[in-house]
Short mmCIF file of C-alpha atoms and ligand atoms in Angstrom, two decimals:
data_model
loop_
_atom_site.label_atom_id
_atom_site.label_comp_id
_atom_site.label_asym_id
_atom_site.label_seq_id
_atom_site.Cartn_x
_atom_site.Cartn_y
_atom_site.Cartn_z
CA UNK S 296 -26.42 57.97 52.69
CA UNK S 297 -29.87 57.83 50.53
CA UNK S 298 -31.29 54.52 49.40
CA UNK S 299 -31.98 55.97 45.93
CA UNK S 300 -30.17 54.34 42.98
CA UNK S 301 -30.65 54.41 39.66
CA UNK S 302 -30.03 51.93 36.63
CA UNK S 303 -30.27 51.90 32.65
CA UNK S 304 -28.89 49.47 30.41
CA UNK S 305 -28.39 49.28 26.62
CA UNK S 306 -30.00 45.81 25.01
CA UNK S 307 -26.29 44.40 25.89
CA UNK S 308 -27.09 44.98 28.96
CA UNK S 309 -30.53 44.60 29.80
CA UNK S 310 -30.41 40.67 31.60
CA UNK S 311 -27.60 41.54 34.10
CA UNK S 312 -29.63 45.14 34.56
CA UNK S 313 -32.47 43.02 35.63
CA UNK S 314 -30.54 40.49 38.23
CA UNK S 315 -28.91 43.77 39.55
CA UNK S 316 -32.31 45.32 40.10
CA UNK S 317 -33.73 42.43 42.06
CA UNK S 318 -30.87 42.12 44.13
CA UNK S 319 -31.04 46.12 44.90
CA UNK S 320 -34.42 46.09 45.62
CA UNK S 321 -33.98 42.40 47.84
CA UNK S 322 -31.48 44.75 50.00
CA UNK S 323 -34.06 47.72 50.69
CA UNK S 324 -32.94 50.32 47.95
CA UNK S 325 -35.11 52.23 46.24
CA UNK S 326 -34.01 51.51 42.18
CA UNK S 327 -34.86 54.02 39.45
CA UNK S 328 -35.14 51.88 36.42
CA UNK S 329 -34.13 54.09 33.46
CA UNK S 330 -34.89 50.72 30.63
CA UNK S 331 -35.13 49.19 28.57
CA UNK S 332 -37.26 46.91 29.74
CA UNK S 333 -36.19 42.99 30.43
CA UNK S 334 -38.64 41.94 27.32
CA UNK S 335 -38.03 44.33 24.74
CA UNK S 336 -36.71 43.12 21.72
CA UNK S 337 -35.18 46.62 20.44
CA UNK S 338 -31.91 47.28 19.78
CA UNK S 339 -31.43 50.84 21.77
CA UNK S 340 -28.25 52.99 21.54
CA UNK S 341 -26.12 53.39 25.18
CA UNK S 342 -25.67 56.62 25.07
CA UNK S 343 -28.87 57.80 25.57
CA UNK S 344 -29.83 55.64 28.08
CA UNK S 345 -25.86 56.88 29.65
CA UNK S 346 -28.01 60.49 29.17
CA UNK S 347 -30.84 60.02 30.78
CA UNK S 348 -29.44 58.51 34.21
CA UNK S 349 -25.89 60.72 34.23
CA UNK S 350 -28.15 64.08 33.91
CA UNK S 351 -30.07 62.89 37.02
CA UNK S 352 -27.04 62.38 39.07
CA UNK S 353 -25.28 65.32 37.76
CA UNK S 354 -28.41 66.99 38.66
CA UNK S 355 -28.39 65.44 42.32
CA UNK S 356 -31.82 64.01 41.99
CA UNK S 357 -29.70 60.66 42.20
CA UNK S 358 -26.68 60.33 44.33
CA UNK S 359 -25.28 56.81 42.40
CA UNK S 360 -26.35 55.21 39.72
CA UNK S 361 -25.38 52.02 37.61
CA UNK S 362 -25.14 51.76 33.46
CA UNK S 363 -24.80 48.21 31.88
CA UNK S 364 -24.00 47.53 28.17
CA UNK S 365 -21.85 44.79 26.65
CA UNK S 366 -18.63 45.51 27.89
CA UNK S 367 -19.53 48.67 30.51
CA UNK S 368 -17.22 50.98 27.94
CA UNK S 369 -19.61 52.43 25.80
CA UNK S 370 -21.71 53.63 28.63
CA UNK S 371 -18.68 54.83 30.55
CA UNK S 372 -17.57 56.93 28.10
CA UNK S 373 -20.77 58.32 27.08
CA UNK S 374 -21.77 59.05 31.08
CA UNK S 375 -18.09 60.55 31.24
CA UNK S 376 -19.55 63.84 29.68
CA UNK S 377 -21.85 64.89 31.73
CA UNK S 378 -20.60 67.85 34.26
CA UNK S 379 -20.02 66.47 37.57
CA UNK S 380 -20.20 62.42 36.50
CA UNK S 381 -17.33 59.71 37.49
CA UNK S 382 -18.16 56.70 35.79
CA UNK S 383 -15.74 53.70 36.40
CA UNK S 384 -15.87 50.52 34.35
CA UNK S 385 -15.45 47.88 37.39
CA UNK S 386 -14.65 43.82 36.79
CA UNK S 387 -13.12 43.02 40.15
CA UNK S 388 -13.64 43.34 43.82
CA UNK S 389 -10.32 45.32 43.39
CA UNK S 390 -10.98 48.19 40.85
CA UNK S 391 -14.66 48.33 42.63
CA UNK S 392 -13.03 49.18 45.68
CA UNK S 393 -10.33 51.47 44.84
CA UNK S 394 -13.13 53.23 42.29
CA UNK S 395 -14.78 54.43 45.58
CA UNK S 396 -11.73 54.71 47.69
CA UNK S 397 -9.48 56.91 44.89
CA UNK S 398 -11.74 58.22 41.83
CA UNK S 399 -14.81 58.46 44.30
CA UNK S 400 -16.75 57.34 41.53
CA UNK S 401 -20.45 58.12 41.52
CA UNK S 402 -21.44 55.81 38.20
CA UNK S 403 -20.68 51.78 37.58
CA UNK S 404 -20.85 50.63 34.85
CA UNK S 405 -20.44 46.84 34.17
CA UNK S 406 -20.28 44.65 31.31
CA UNK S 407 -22.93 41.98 31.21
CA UNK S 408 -20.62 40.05 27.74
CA UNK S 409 -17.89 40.13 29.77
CA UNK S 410 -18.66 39.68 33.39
CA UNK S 411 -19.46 36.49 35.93
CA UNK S 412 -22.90 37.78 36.95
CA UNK S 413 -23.11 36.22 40.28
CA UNK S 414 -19.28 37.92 40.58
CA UNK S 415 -20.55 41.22 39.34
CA UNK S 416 -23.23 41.34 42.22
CA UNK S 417 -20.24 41.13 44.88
CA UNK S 418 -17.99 43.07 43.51
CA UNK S 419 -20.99 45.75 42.77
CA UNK S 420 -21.88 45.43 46.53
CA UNK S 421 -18.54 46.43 47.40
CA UNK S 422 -19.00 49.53 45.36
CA UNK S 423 -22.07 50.04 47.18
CA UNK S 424 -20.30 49.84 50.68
CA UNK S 425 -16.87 51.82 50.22
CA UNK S 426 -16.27 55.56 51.19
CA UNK S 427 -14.37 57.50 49.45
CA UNK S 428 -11.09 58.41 51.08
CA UNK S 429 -10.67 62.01 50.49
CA UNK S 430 -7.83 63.26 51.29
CA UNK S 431 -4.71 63.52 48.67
CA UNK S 432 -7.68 61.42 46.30
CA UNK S 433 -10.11 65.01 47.31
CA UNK S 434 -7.22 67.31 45.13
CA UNK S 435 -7.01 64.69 41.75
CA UNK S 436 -10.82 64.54 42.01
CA UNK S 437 -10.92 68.61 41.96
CA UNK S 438 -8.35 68.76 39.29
CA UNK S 439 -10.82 66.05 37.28
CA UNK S 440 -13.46 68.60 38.12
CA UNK S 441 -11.35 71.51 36.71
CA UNK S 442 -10.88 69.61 33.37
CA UNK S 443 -14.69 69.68 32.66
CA UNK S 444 -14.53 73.27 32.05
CA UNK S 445 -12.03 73.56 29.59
C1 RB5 H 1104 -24.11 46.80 21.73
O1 RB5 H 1104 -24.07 45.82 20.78
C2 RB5 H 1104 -22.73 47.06 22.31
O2 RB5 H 1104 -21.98 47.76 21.39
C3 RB5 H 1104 -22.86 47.81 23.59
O3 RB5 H 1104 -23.64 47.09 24.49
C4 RB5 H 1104 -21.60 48.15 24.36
O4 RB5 H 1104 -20.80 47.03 24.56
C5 RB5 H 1104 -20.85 49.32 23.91
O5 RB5 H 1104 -19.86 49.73 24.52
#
């Protein structure tokens, strides 16, 4: 598995995008940091920073990558449609397990309003960790697949 990641954040987002990236990076992978940056003062809209890191792991130039807002929903839904992109909003060690294990999910997204940060950075780990199972979860992902092109 590559060491690449990638990360973007809305303004809501942009203090728990920063602890995530400095925990990445303390655990040897290589972060893309989409922005905004930690010190900006702008108010940027979610969905095009969703854009901008979905269309590089739709494209396969990323394998993973995590999106951050307020709540993780914006972002989640936005990322959702883009060919080829599972984004999961994750708030437990539970649904960031069976994101991976079921929906092999290939996008995080996490709410910095709502989440524990120190919490967020296990949980996320987890995420980081789990396979997907395949199997009977291999034929829902296809059929999830299927539903992007109608
Ligand atoms: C921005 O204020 C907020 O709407 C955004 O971060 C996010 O929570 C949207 O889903």
């Amino acid at each position: 598995m590559s060491n690449r990641i990638g990360i973007a954040s809305d303004h809501g987002g942009k203090i728990l995008k920063e602890k995530v990236s400095v925990f990445l990076r303390s655990q040897g992978w290589d972060v893309k940091d989409f922005g905004p940056s930690v010190q900006s003062q702008e108010s940027v809209d979610y969905p095009d920073f969703a854009a901008m890191l979905g269309r590089e792991v739709s494209s396969g130039s990323l394998p993973r990558g995590i999106l951050i807002c307020g709540t993780g929903i914006g972002m989640s839904i936005a990322a959702n449609k883009i060919s080829g992109i599972r984004a999961t909003v994750v708030w437990d060690e539970f649904t960031a397990k069976v994101s991976r294990q079921h929906n092999d999910s290939n996008v995080l997204c996490l709410g910095e309003r709502v989440l524990n940060h120190d919490r967020a950075i296990d949980f996320l780990s987890l995420w980081l960790e789990i396979p997907f199972e395949g199997g009977r979860h291999q034929n829902r992902v296809n059929k999830i697949s299927q539903l992007e092109r109608t």
